[in-house]
mmCIF file of C-alpha atoms in Angstrom:
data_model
loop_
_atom_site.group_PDB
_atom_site.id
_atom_site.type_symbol
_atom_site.label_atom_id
_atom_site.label_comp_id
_atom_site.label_asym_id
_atom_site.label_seq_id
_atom_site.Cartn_x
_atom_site.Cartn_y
_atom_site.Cartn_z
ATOM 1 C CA UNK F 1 28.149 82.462 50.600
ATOM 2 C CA UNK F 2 24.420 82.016 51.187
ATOM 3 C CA UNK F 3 24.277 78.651 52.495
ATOM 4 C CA UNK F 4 22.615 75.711 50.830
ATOM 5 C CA UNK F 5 25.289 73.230 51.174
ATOM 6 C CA UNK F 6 28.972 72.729 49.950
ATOM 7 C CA UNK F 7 29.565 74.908 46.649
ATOM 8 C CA UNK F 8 30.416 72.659 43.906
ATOM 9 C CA UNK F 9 32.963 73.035 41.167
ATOM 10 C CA UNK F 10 31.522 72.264 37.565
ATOM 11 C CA UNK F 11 33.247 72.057 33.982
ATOM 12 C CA UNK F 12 32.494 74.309 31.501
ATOM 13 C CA UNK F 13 28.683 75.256 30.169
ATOM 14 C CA UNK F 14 26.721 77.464 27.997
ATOM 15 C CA UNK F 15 23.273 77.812 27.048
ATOM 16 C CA UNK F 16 21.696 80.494 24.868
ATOM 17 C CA UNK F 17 20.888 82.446 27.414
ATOM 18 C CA UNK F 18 23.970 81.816 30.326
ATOM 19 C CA UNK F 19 27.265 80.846 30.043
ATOM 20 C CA UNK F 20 28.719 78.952 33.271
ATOM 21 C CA UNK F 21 32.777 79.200 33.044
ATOM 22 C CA UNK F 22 34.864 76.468 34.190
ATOM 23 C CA UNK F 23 37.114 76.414 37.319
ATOM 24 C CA UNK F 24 34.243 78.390 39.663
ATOM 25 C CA UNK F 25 32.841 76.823 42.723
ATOM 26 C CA UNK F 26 28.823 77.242 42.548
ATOM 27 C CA UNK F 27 26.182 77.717 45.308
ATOM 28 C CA UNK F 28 22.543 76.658 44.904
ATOM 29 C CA UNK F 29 22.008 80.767 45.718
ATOM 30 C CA UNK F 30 23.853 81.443 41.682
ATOM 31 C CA UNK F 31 27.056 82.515 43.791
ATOM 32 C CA UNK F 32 30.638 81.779 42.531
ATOM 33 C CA UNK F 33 34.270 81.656 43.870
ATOM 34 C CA UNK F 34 37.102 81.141 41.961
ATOM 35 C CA UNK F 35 40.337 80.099 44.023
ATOM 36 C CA UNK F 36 43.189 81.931 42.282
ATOM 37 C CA UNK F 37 46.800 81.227 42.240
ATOM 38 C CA UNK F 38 47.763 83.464 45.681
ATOM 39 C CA UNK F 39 45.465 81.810 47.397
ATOM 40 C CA UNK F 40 42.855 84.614 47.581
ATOM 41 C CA UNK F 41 39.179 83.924 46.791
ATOM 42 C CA UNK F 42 37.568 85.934 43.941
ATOM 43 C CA UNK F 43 33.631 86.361 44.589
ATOM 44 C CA UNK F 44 30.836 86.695 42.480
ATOM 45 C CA UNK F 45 27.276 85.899 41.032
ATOM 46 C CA UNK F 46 25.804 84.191 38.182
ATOM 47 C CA UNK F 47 24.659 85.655 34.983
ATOM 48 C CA UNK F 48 21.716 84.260 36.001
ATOM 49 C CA UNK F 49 21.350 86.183 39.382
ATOM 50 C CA UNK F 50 22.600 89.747 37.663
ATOM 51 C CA UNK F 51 19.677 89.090 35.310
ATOM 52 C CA UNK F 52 17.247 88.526 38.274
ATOM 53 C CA UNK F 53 18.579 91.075 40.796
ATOM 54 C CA UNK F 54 19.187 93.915 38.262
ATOM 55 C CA UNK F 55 21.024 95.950 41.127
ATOM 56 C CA UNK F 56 23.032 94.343 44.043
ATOM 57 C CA UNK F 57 22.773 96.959 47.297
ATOM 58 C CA UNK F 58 24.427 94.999 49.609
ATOM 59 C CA UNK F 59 26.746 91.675 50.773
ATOM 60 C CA UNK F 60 26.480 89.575 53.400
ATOM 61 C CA UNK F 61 30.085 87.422 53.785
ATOM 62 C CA UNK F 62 30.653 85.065 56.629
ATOM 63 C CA UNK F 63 32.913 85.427 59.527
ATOM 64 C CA UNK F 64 36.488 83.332 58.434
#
């Protein structure tokens, strides 16, 4: 993910505008992971960040 620090799990939100689902790991950079039950990590971004961004061209993960 983009850096920033240590993503950071948060309970459940919603605004008028967002809503922030529970059980996702957040970045400062409106990325999320969700750990699921295999093990594997599902990726994604915010509601926020598909509002700003409009179109994503490209994805830039981190060596593991």
């Amino acid at each position: 993910m983009g850096g920033g620090g240590e993503p950071a799990e948060v309970g459940a939100l919603s605004t008028s505008e967002y809503e922030v689902p529970e059980g996702l790991y957040y970045t400062r950079e409106h990325e999320w992971a969700k750990v699921l039950e295999d093990g594997t990590v599902l990726m994604g971004i915010t509601d926020y960040a598909q509002e700003k961004l409009h179109e994503v061209v490209n994805v830039e993960l981190p060596e593991v």
